[in-house]
């Protein structure tokens, strides 16, 4: 007696597997039904992968199946404009799910296999929400129209948040084909790390020479969208009034030299710049801090801060990722974009004082405790089942 073969699903996001998605795929492999199996597109070349993302992960450590691919870079100016060689192989899958970025041209061309019965899914942003106003050109606007046309023809769309679901339905996408993922990091693991480290907080503050300092931390990419100039101007004024404050910065990116110069200008008593750091160092620095400040674009970074009982100070700018909706008055101080430098410094001082209250600080993590990787994976499985007709 013959048995039905499992359906085959191909998943591609951001051109290669990112470190913050490892646990997602591991859980997906553990929790998926036997009716289907999946592979994840991944370029195994360290040279090519680090062009796309600074962190290289040895694929031999993956505990989920991958489809090895080669990435071809199509522009000297833009490293994200690529072609990956899985177009022909995508025909052999029952469902292909990719990010919504169309700078990977393979993501666009695999749509052609719909005529051969291949189901199509997307996960990611419904539109370009994270470009600064100065970066939005007429050509970009035209591409967004084309992207919207592609998305409306999908068999399933995995919306990162409820706000993304509302954008999709407003654009005419059928509600019954939308699955809200509640995009997240592994909050359970990050919380566990904090619970293990917090008993050593005093020792860690000694280790990093932060004893008796009021630490404001920025952990993330150093790039224009993060508005680090705003942070630096506000902190410089704050530090003049409140010398006990110290700004800790960690991360790499195109603005790294600008950050290093600012740290040198103010000196190590005021600013410490660590550059790119490993996971343990990042967790130890977060444990040392009092406040997490993100003056520009918001993505998933505040979730990690809240796992470490750190309130978030941020601005209401127009180019946030959808995850900004996780922030509210119970876990963050959201400031108007046009706030003056003096007012920003005052708000930082206010936040340091306001969140000293232990009861207020204890209420931070519960605001995002429901955003677990397990819930996200289970929502993803629902969407795959929907697209495949299970």
mmCIF file of C-alpha atoms in Angstrom:
data_model
loop_
_atom_site.group_PDB
_atom_site.id
_atom_site.type_symbol
_atom_site.label_atom_id
_atom_site.label_comp_id
_atom_site.label_asym_id
_atom_site.label_seq_id
_atom_site.Cartn_x
_atom_site.Cartn_y
_atom_site.Cartn_z
ATOM 1 C CA UNK A 1 0.000 0.000 0.000
ATOM 2 C CA UNK A 2 1.510 3.328 -1.088
ATOM 3 C CA UNK A 3 1.695 6.313 1.211
ATOM 4 C CA UNK A 4 1.426 9.951 0.204
ATOM 5 C CA UNK A 5 4.715 11.810 -0.070
ATOM 6 C CA UNK A 6 5.024 14.906 2.163
ATOM 7 C CA UNK A 7 4.481 18.221 0.424
ATOM 8 C CA UNK A 8 7.649 20.270 -0.097
ATOM 9 C CA UNK A 9 8.036 23.870 1.100
ATOM 10 C CA UNK A 10 10.903 26.191 0.200
ATOM 11 C CA UNK A 11 11.600 29.181 2.458
ATOM 12 C CA UNK A 12 13.853 32.115 1.538
ATOM 13 C CA UNK A 13 14.419 35.207 3.662
ATOM 14 C CA UNK A 14 17.013 37.954 3.431
ATOM 15 C CA UNK A 15 19.136 35.863 1.025
ATOM 16 C CA UNK A 16 20.684 33.679 3.737
ATOM 17 C CA UNK A 17 19.920 32.364 7.214
ATOM 18 C CA UNK A 18 20.408 35.072 9.835
ATOM 19 C CA UNK A 19 21.517 34.320 13.383
ATOM 20 C CA UNK A 20 18.268 35.562 14.912
ATOM 21 C CA UNK A 21 16.278 33.128 12.741
ATOM 22 C CA UNK A 22 18.142 29.957 13.766
ATOM 23 C CA UNK A 23 15.815 29.124 16.642
ATOM 24 C CA UNK A 24 12.780 29.804 14.459
ATOM 25 C CA UNK A 25 13.821 27.198 11.901
ATOM 26 C CA UNK A 26 14.868 24.728 14.590
ATOM 27 C CA UNK A 27 11.446 24.971 16.209
ATOM 28 C CA UNK A 28 9.745 24.778 12.828
ATOM 29 C CA UNK A 29 11.509 21.485 12.127
ATOM 30 C CA UNK A 30 10.515 20.189 15.572
ATOM 31 C CA UNK A 31 6.864 21.294 15.461
ATOM 32 C CA UNK A 32 5.797 20.980 11.802
ATOM 33 C CA UNK A 33 3.283 18.266 10.850
ATOM 34 C CA UNK A 34 4.527 15.215 8.947
ATOM 35 C CA UNK A 35 2.297 16.171 5.982
ATOM 36 C CA UNK A 36 4.953 18.612 4.762
ATOM 37 C CA UNK A 37 8.653 19.257 5.035
ATOM 38 C CA UNK A 38 10.743 22.330 4.288
ATOM 39 C CA UNK A 39 14.149 23.562 3.192
ATOM 40 C CA UNK A 40 15.645 27.006 3.740
ATOM 41 C CA UNK A 41 17.583 28.837 1.036
ATOM 42 C CA UNK A 42 21.129 29.507 2.215
ATOM 43 C CA UNK A 43 24.392 30.511 0.593
ATOM 44 C CA UNK A 44 27.154 28.520 2.298
ATOM 45 C CA UNK A 45 30.033 30.720 1.085
ATOM 46 C CA UNK A 46 31.487 32.808 3.927
ATOM 47 C CA UNK A 47 32.719 35.446 1.474
ATOM 48 C CA UNK A 48 29.317 35.893 -0.135
ATOM 49 C CA UNK A 49 27.290 35.631 3.088
ATOM 50 C CA UNK A 50 29.310 38.315 4.879
ATOM 51 C CA UNK A 51 28.625 40.664 1.974
ATOM 52 C CA UNK A 52 24.951 40.281 2.810
ATOM 53 C CA UNK A 53 25.197 40.132 6.619
ATOM 54 C CA UNK A 54 28.230 40.629 8.900
ATOM 55 C CA UNK A 55 27.696 37.464 10.960
ATOM 56 C CA UNK A 56 28.692 34.154 9.361
ATOM 57 C CA UNK A 57 27.183 30.936 10.719
ATOM 58 C CA UNK A 58 28.638 27.563 9.817
ATOM 59 C CA UNK A 59 25.746 25.730 8.102
ATOM 60 C CA UNK A 60 27.012 22.413 9.467
ATOM 61 C CA UNK A 61 25.587 23.567 12.808
ATOM 62 C CA UNK A 62 22.055 23.988 11.409
ATOM 63 C CA UNK A 63 19.497 21.592 12.859
ATOM 64 C CA UNK A 64 17.125 22.030 9.941
ATOM 65 C CA UNK A 65 17.423 21.277 6.204
ATOM 66 C CA UNK A 66 18.762 23.880 3.760
ATOM 67 C CA UNK A 67 18.891 24.322 -0.001
ATOM 68 C CA UNK A 68 22.452 25.468 -0.788
ATOM 69 C CA UNK A 69 22.536 28.270 -3.351
ATOM 70 C CA UNK A 70 24.993 30.640 -4.971
ATOM 71 C CA UNK A 71 24.428 34.388 -4.854
ATOM 72 C CA UNK A 72 25.298 36.623 -7.807
ATOM 73 C CA UNK A 73 25.778 40.299 -6.999
ATOM 74 C CA UNK A 74 24.344 42.427 -9.791
ATOM 75 C CA UNK A 75 25.516 45.881 -8.760
ATOM 76 C CA UNK A 76 28.704 47.425 -7.401
ATOM 77 C CA UNK A 77 26.682 50.149 -5.688
ATOM 78 C CA UNK A 78 24.031 47.973 -4.076
ATOM 79 C CA UNK A 79 25.035 44.697 -2.479
ATOM 80 C CA UNK A 80 21.392 43.768 -1.903
ATOM 81 C CA UNK A 81 20.625 43.608 -5.651
ATOM 82 C CA UNK A 82 21.167 39.912 -6.278
ATOM 83 C CA UNK A 83 20.195 36.767 -8.168
ATOM 84 C CA UNK A 84 20.295 33.362 -6.477
ATOM 85 C CA UNK A 85 20.403 30.148 -8.477
ATOM 86 C CA UNK A 86 17.322 28.383 -7.119
ATOM 87 C CA UNK A 87 14.842 29.572 -9.760
ATOM 88 C CA UNK A 88 14.676 26.280 -11.681
ATOM 89 C CA UNK A 89 14.752 24.175 -8.526
ATOM 90 C CA UNK A 90 11.811 26.139 -7.063
ATOM 91 C CA UNK A 91 9.552 24.446 -9.636
ATOM 92 C CA UNK A 92 9.868 21.175 -7.684
ATOM 93 C CA UNK A 93 8.258 22.576 -4.512
ATOM 94 C CA UNK A 94 4.572 22.724 -3.657
ATOM 95 C CA UNK A 95 4.911 26.085 -1.869
ATOM 96 C CA UNK A 96 7.589 28.766 -2.124
ATOM 97 C CA UNK A 97 7.737 31.403 0.632
ATOM 98 C CA UNK A 98 10.087 34.372 0.325
ATOM 99 C CA UNK A 99 10.680 37.738 1.873
ATOM 100 C CA UNK A 100 8.905 40.663 0.227
ATOM 101 C CA UNK A 101 12.159 42.303 -0.923
ATOM 102 C CA UNK A 102 12.249 42.479 -4.706
ATOM 103 C CA UNK A 103 15.931 43.423 -4.800
ATOM 104 C CA UNK A 104 16.482 39.660 -4.873
ATOM 105 C CA UNK A 105 15.281 39.127 -8.428
ATOM 106 C CA UNK A 106 14.835 35.401 -7.901
ATOM 107 C CA UNK A 107 12.006 36.203 -5.486
ATOM 108 C CA UNK A 108 10.247 37.975 -8.351
ATOM 109 C CA UNK A 109 10.809 35.336 -11.018
ATOM 110 C CA UNK A 110 9.678 32.342 -8.939
ATOM 111 C CA UNK A 111 6.184 33.834 -9.255
ATOM 112 C CA UNK A 112 6.191 32.386 -12.782
ATOM 113 C CA UNK A 113 5.855 28.889 -11.340
ATOM 114 C CA UNK A 114 2.310 29.705 -10.198
ATOM 115 C CA UNK A 115 1.229 28.786 -13.736
ATOM 116 C CA UNK A 116 2.593 25.289 -13.012
ATOM 117 C CA UNK A 117 0.617 25.020 -9.757
ATOM 118 C CA UNK A 118 3.306 26.079 -7.270
ATOM 119 C CA UNK A 119 1.718 27.935 -4.346
ATOM 120 C CA UNK A 120 3.221 31.293 -3.389
ATOM 121 C CA UNK A 121 3.681 32.843 0.036
ATOM 122 C CA UNK A 122 5.376 35.967 1.409
ATOM 123 C CA UNK A 123 6.580 37.044 4.806
ATOM 124 C CA UNK A 124 8.034 40.409 5.658
ATOM 125 C CA UNK A 125 7.032 44.039 5.278
ATOM 126 C CA UNK A 126 4.026 44.859 3.121
ATOM 127 C CA UNK A 127 5.801 47.950 1.825
ATOM 128 C CA UNK A 128 9.025 49.924 2.225
ATOM 129 C CA UNK A 129 8.373 51.360 5.674
ATOM 130 C CA UNK A 130 11.982 51.637 6.843
ATOM 131 C CA UNK A 131 13.484 54.027 4.280
ATOM 132 C CA UNK A 132 13.959 57.581 5.454
ATOM 133 C CA UNK A 133 11.920 60.190 3.531
ATOM 134 C CA UNK A 134 15.084 61.403 1.784
ATOM 135 C CA UNK A 135 15.675 57.874 0.445
ATOM 136 C CA UNK A 136 12.291 57.471 -1.248
ATOM 137 C CA UNK A 137 12.722 58.168 -4.967
ATOM 138 C CA UNK A 138 10.204 58.078 -7.801
ATOM 139 C CA UNK A 139 11.735 54.773 -8.915
ATOM 140 C CA UNK A 140 11.256 53.325 -5.429
ATOM 141 C CA UNK A 141 7.624 54.378 -5.473
ATOM 142 C CA UNK A 142 7.140 52.598 -8.802
ATOM 143 C CA UNK A 143 8.743 49.454 -7.387
ATOM 144 C CA UNK A 144 6.355 49.585 -4.442
ATOM 145 C CA UNK A 145 3.390 49.572 -6.835
ATOM 146 C CA UNK A 146 4.838 46.515 -8.569
ATOM 147 C CA UNK A 147 5.488 44.813 -5.220
ATOM 148 C CA UNK A 148 1.884 45.405 -4.116
ATOM 149 C CA UNK A 149 0.687 43.821 -7.371
ATOM 150 C CA UNK A 150 2.802 40.714 -6.639
ATOM 151 C CA UNK A 151 1.689 40.453 -3.022
ATOM 152 C CA UNK A 152 -2.026 40.564 -3.888
ATOM 153 C CA UNK A 153 -1.554 37.374 -5.920
ATOM 154 C CA UNK A 154 -0.067 35.335 -3.094
ATOM 155 C CA UNK A 155 -1.793 32.256 -1.673
ATOM 156 C CA UNK A 156 -0.782 33.244 1.850
ATOM 157 C CA UNK A 157 0.823 36.275 3.477
ATOM 158 C CA UNK A 158 2.553 36.037 6.840
ATOM 159 C CA UNK A 159 2.042 39.499 8.345
ATOM 160 C CA UNK A 160 4.560 40.401 11.031
ATOM 161 C CA UNK A 161 2.030 42.294 13.157
ATOM 162 C CA UNK A 162 -1.631 43.274 13.351
ATOM 163 C CA UNK A 163 -0.867 46.651 11.793
ATOM 164 C CA UNK A 164 0.570 44.852 8.756
ATOM 165 C CA UNK A 165 -2.621 42.798 8.500
ATOM 166 C CA UNK A 166 -4.643 46.022 8.410
ATOM 167 C CA UNK A 167 -2.405 47.458 5.671
ATOM 168 C CA UNK A 168 -2.905 44.321 3.605
ATOM 169 C CA UNK A 169 -6.679 44.298 3.897
ATOM 170 C CA UNK A 170 -6.802 48.032 3.091
ATOM 171 C CA UNK A 171 -4.843 47.238 -0.089
ATOM 172 C CA UNK A 172 -7.380 44.599 -1.103
ATOM 173 C CA UNK A 173 -5.663 41.411 0.093
ATOM 174 C CA UNK A 174 -8.220 38.784 1.235
ATOM 175 C CA UNK A 175 -8.386 38.562 5.023
ATOM 176 C CA UNK A 176 -8.706 34.766 4.979
ATOM 177 C CA UNK A 177 -5.265 34.429 3.386
ATOM 178 C CA UNK A 178 -3.447 36.492 6.057
ATOM 179 C CA UNK A 179 -1.690 34.907 9.038
ATOM 180 C CA UNK A 180 -0.339 37.240 11.746
ATOM 181 C CA UNK A 181 3.008 35.882 12.971
ATOM 182 C CA UNK A 182 3.752 38.377 15.770
ATOM 183 C CA UNK A 183 7.364 38.598 14.612
ATOM 184 C CA UNK A 184 9.796 38.185 17.489
ATOM 185 C CA UNK A 185 13.149 37.042 18.753
ATOM 186 C CA UNK A 186 13.628 34.175 21.204
ATOM 187 C CA UNK A 187 12.348 36.167 24.184
ATOM 188 C CA UNK A 188 12.320 33.086 26.422
ATOM 189 C CA UNK A 189 16.012 32.467 25.856
ATOM 190 C CA UNK A 190 16.919 36.138 26.326
ATOM 191 C CA UNK A 191 14.918 36.298 29.543
ATOM 192 C CA UNK A 192 16.626 33.161 30.800
ATOM 193 C CA UNK A 193 20.011 34.734 30.075
ATOM 194 C CA UNK A 194 19.076 37.853 32.035
ATOM 195 C CA UNK A 195 17.814 35.833 35.014
ATOM 196 C CA UNK A 196 21.161 34.050 35.114
ATOM 197 C CA UNK A 197 23.213 37.249 34.783
ATOM 198 C CA UNK A 198 21.365 39.707 37.024
ATOM 199 C CA UNK A 199 22.730 38.210 40.244
ATOM 200 C CA UNK A 200 26.196 39.134 38.925
ATOM 201 C CA UNK A 201 25.222 42.665 37.904
ATOM 202 C CA UNK A 202 27.593 44.391 40.336
ATOM 203 C CA UNK A 203 30.488 42.207 39.210
ATOM 204 C CA UNK A 204 29.670 42.828 35.563
ATOM 205 C CA UNK A 205 29.577 46.575 36.136
ATOM 206 C CA UNK A 206 33.039 46.278 37.693
ATOM 207 C CA UNK A 207 34.217 44.178 34.738
ATOM 208 C CA UNK A 208 33.164 46.860 32.266
ATOM 209 C CA UNK A 209 34.201 49.790 34.532
ATOM 210 C CA UNK A 210 30.604 50.977 34.914
ATOM 211 C CA UNK A 211 30.320 50.984 38.713
ATOM 212 C CA UNK A 212 28.337 53.974 40.036
ATOM 213 C CA UNK A 213 27.365 54.977 36.492
ATOM 214 C CA UNK A 214 23.885 55.506 35.071
ATOM 215 C CA UNK A 215 24.200 53.510 31.870
ATOM 216 C CA UNK A 216 22.252 54.287 28.710
ATOM 217 C CA UNK A 217 22.836 51.675 26.048
ATOM 218 C CA UNK A 218 22.410 51.541 22.289
ATOM 219 C CA UNK A 219 22.913 48.070 20.834
ATOM 220 C CA UNK A 220 22.453 47.687 17.077
ATOM 221 C CA UNK A 221 23.581 48.675 13.614
ATOM 222 C CA UNK A 222 25.403 51.985 13.126
ATOM 223 C CA UNK A 223 23.540 53.518 10.197
ATOM 224 C CA UNK A 224 21.672 56.670 9.143
ATOM 225 C CA UNK A 225 18.205 55.276 9.905
ATOM 226 C CA UNK A 226 19.142 54.953 13.570
ATOM 227 C CA UNK A 227 19.621 58.754 13.937
ATOM 228 C CA UNK A 228 22.673 58.394 16.136
ATOM 229 C CA UNK A 229 23.439 62.094 15.722
ATOM 230 C CA UNK A 230 20.250 62.835 17.679
ATOM 231 C CA UNK A 231 21.324 60.449 20.441
ATOM 232 C CA UNK A 232 24.788 61.989 20.616
ATOM 233 C CA UNK A 233 23.539 65.578 20.823
ATOM 234 C CA UNK A 234 21.005 64.724 23.519
ATOM 235 C CA UNK A 235 23.428 62.644 25.560
ATOM 236 C CA UNK A 236 26.193 65.240 25.389
ATOM 237 C CA UNK A 237 23.875 67.797 26.952
ATOM 238 C CA UNK A 238 22.609 65.272 29.505
ATOM 239 C CA UNK A 239 26.149 64.334 30.548
ATOM 240 C CA UNK A 240 27.077 67.964 31.181
ATOM 241 C CA UNK A 241 24.183 68.225 33.635
ATOM 242 C CA UNK A 242 24.459 64.694 35.005
ATOM 243 C CA UNK A 243 28.117 63.526 34.926
ATOM 244 C CA UNK A 244 27.237 60.106 36.365
ATOM 245 C CA UNK A 245 25.671 59.091 33.040
ATOM 246 C CA UNK A 246 27.551 56.902 30.581
ATOM 247 C CA UNK A 247 26.545 56.023 27.031
ATOM 248 C CA UNK A 248 27.453 52.479 25.961
ATOM 249 C CA UNK A 249 27.336 51.654 22.244
ATOM 250 C CA UNK A 250 27.851 48.273 20.617
ATOM 251 C CA UNK A 251 27.480 47.206 17.007
ATOM 252 C CA UNK A 252 28.973 47.604 13.558
ATOM 253 C CA UNK A 253 27.872 49.143 10.312
ATOM 254 C CA UNK A 254 28.660 51.971 7.890
ATOM 255 C CA UNK A 255 28.544 54.590 10.655
ATOM 256 C CA UNK A 256 31.088 52.864 12.908
ATOM 257 C CA UNK A 257 33.844 55.437 12.318
ATOM 258 C CA UNK A 258 31.441 58.290 13.153
ATOM 259 C CA UNK A 259 30.555 56.559 16.429
ATOM 260 C CA UNK A 260 34.219 55.944 17.265
ATOM 261 C CA UNK A 261 35.030 59.635 16.742
ATOM 262 C CA UNK A 262 32.200 60.705 19.033
ATOM 263 C CA UNK A 263 33.395 58.296 21.734
ATOM 264 C CA UNK A 264 36.922 59.657 21.410
ATOM 265 C CA UNK A 265 35.669 63.238 21.582
ATOM 266 C CA UNK A 266 33.761 62.782 24.858
ATOM 267 C CA UNK A 267 36.207 60.338 26.431
ATOM 268 C CA UNK A 268 35.730 56.995 28.144
ATOM 269 C CA UNK A 269 34.185 58.531 31.275
ATOM 270 C CA UNK A 270 31.208 59.541 29.165
ATOM 271 C CA UNK A 271 31.048 57.157 26.170
ATOM 272 C CA UNK A 272 32.199 53.594 25.526
ATOM 273 C CA UNK A 273 32.077 52.139 22.030
ATOM 274 C CA UNK A 274 32.602 48.395 21.804
ATOM 275 C CA UNK A 275 32.138 47.808 18.087
ATOM 276 C CA UNK A 276 30.523 44.492 17.059
ATOM 277 C CA UNK A 277 30.233 42.155 20.062
ATOM 278 C CA UNK A 278 29.349 38.504 20.571
ATOM 279 C CA UNK A 279 26.069 37.386 22.127
ATOM 280 C CA UNK A 280 27.411 36.954 25.661
ATOM 281 C CA UNK A 281 29.061 40.384 25.709
ATOM 282 C CA UNK A 282 25.846 41.969 24.426
ATOM 283 C CA UNK A 283 23.859 40.271 27.178
ATOM 284 C CA UNK A 284 26.337 41.345 29.854
ATOM 285 C CA UNK A 285 26.271 44.961 28.667
ATOM 286 C CA UNK A 286 22.463 44.961 28.675
ATOM 287 C CA UNK A 287 22.535 43.617 32.238
ATOM 288 C CA UNK A 288 24.741 46.567 33.256
ATOM 289 C CA UNK A 289 22.412 49.217 31.843
ATOM 290 C CA UNK A 290 19.518 51.313 33.180
ATOM 291 C CA UNK A 291 17.996 52.495 29.913
ATOM 292 C CA UNK A 292 17.875 51.429 26.259
ATOM 293 C CA UNK A 293 17.746 54.325 23.791
ATOM 294 C CA UNK A 294 16.850 53.992 20.119
ATOM 295 C CA UNK A 295 16.441 57.439 18.539
ATOM 296 C CA UNK A 296 15.724 56.213 15.000
ATOM 297 C CA UNK A 297 14.242 53.234 13.226
ATOM 298 C CA UNK A 298 12.768 50.546 15.477
ATOM 299 C CA UNK A 299 12.703 46.847 14.656
ATOM 300 C CA UNK A 300 13.137 43.897 16.998
ATOM 301 C CA UNK A 301 15.895 45.405 19.178
ATOM 302 C CA UNK A 302 13.554 46.764 21.896
ATOM 303 C CA UNK A 303 12.249 43.248 22.563
ATOM 304 C CA UNK A 304 15.699 42.177 23.676
ATOM 305 C CA UNK A 305 16.045 45.225 25.916
ATOM 306 C CA UNK A 306 12.711 44.514 27.580
ATOM 307 C CA UNK A 307 13.824 40.940 28.306
ATOM 308 C CA UNK A 308 16.592 42.562 30.371
ATOM 309 C CA UNK A 309 14.180 44.822 32.290
ATOM 310 C CA UNK A 310 15.334 47.861 30.313
ATOM 311 C CA UNK A 311 12.769 50.541 29.463
ATOM 312 C CA UNK A 312 13.026 51.951 25.943
ATOM 313 C CA UNK A 313 13.346 55.611 24.969
ATOM 314 C CA UNK A 314 12.459 56.111 21.309
ATOM 315 C CA UNK A 315 11.058 58.631 18.846
ATOM 316 C CA UNK A 316 7.898 58.549 16.753
ATOM 317 C CA UNK A 317 9.563 58.728 13.338
ATOM 318 C CA UNK A 318 7.863 57.765 10.069
ATOM 319 C CA UNK A 319 10.203 54.924 9.099
ATOM 320 C CA UNK A 320 9.779 52.358 11.870
ATOM 321 C CA UNK A 321 9.368 48.661 11.152
ATOM 322 C CA UNK A 322 5.962 47.204 12.139
ATOM 323 C CA UNK A 323 7.307 45.940 15.484
ATOM 324 C CA UNK A 324 7.107 49.483 16.861
ATOM 325 C CA UNK A 325 3.544 48.584 17.840
ATOM 326 C CA UNK A 326 4.927 46.424 20.667
ATOM 327 C CA UNK A 327 5.957 49.615 22.482
ATOM 328 C CA UNK A 328 3.534 51.545 24.663
ATOM 329 C CA UNK A 329 3.420 53.756 27.737
ATOM 330 C CA UNK A 330 3.937 50.720 29.977
ATOM 331 C CA UNK A 331 7.356 49.832 28.562
ATOM 332 C CA UNK A 332 8.659 52.859 26.693
ATOM 333 C CA UNK A 333 8.896 56.611 26.490
ATOM 334 C CA UNK A 334 7.946 57.578 22.910
ATOM 335 C CA UNK A 335 9.008 61.100 22.011
ATOM 336 C CA UNK A 336 7.916 63.431 19.190
ATOM 337 C CA UNK A 337 10.323 63.551 16.256
ATOM 338 C CA UNK A 338 10.790 67.329 16.435
ATOM 339 C CA UNK A 339 11.883 67.390 20.086
ATOM 340 C CA UNK A 340 14.713 69.851 20.766
ATOM 341 C CA UNK A 341 18.107 68.699 22.017
ATOM 342 C CA UNK A 342 17.477 70.298 25.407
ATOM 343 C CA UNK A 343 14.077 68.622 25.744
ATOM 344 C CA UNK A 344 15.548 65.264 24.703
ATOM 345 C CA UNK A 345 18.209 65.526 27.403
ATOM 346 C CA UNK A 346 15.499 66.326 29.942
ATOM 347 C CA UNK A 347 13.446 63.312 28.846
ATOM 348 C CA UNK A 348 16.449 61.010 29.210
ATOM 349 C CA UNK A 349 16.958 62.312 32.750
ATOM 350 C CA UNK A 350 13.259 61.845 33.486
ATOM 351 C CA UNK A 351 13.337 58.263 32.186
ATOM 352 C CA UNK A 352 16.371 57.398 34.314
ATOM 353 C CA UNK A 353 14.553 58.629 37.419
ATOM 354 C CA UNK A 354 11.099 57.271 36.564
ATOM 355 C CA UNK A 355 12.277 53.714 35.891
ATOM 356 C CA UNK A 356 14.339 53.501 39.068
ATOM 357 C CA UNK A 357 11.130 52.319 40.691
ATOM 358 C CA UNK A 358 11.499 48.536 41.047
ATOM 359 C CA UNK A 359 7.783 47.892 40.595
ATOM 360 C CA UNK A 360 7.732 49.783 37.309
ATOM 361 C CA UNK A 361 10.819 47.950 36.098
ATOM 362 C CA UNK A 362 9.318 44.584 37.065
ATOM 363 C CA UNK A 363 6.308 45.336 34.845
ATOM 364 C CA UNK A 364 8.403 45.676 31.657
ATOM 365 C CA UNK A 365 8.949 42.078 30.601
ATOM 366 C CA UNK A 366 5.284 41.025 31.043
ATOM 367 C CA UNK A 367 4.324 43.486 28.273
ATOM 368 C CA UNK A 368 6.122 41.319 25.684
ATOM 369 C CA UNK A 369 6.230 37.889 27.385
ATOM 370 C CA UNK A 370 3.552 36.579 25.010
ATOM 371 C CA UNK A 371 5.797 37.240 21.999
ATOM 372 C CA UNK A 372 7.520 33.869 22.078
ATOM 373 C CA UNK A 373 9.255 32.093 19.228
ATOM 374 C CA UNK A 374 7.045 29.059 19.830
ATOM 375 C CA UNK A 375 3.903 31.114 19.181
ATOM 376 C CA UNK A 376 5.434 32.623 16.055
ATOM 377 C CA UNK A 377 6.344 29.171 14.709
ATOM 378 C CA UNK A 378 2.878 27.787 15.425
ATOM 379 C CA UNK A 379 1.339 30.710 13.521
ATOM 380 C CA UNK A 380 3.695 30.019 10.613
ATOM 381 C CA UNK A 381 2.628 26.365 10.570
ATOM 382 C CA UNK A 382 -1.030 27.469 10.392
ATOM 383 C CA UNK A 383 -0.204 29.548 7.327
ATOM 384 C CA UNK A 384 1.631 26.733 5.549
ATOM 385 C CA UNK A 385 -1.266 24.373 6.277
ATOM 386 C CA UNK A 386 -3.677 26.979 4.895
ATOM 387 C CA UNK A 387 -1.702 27.419 1.653
ATOM 388 C CA UNK A 388 -1.322 23.666 1.132
ATOM 389 C CA UNK A 389 -4.966 22.943 1.884
ATOM 390 C CA UNK A 390 -4.496 20.928 5.097
#
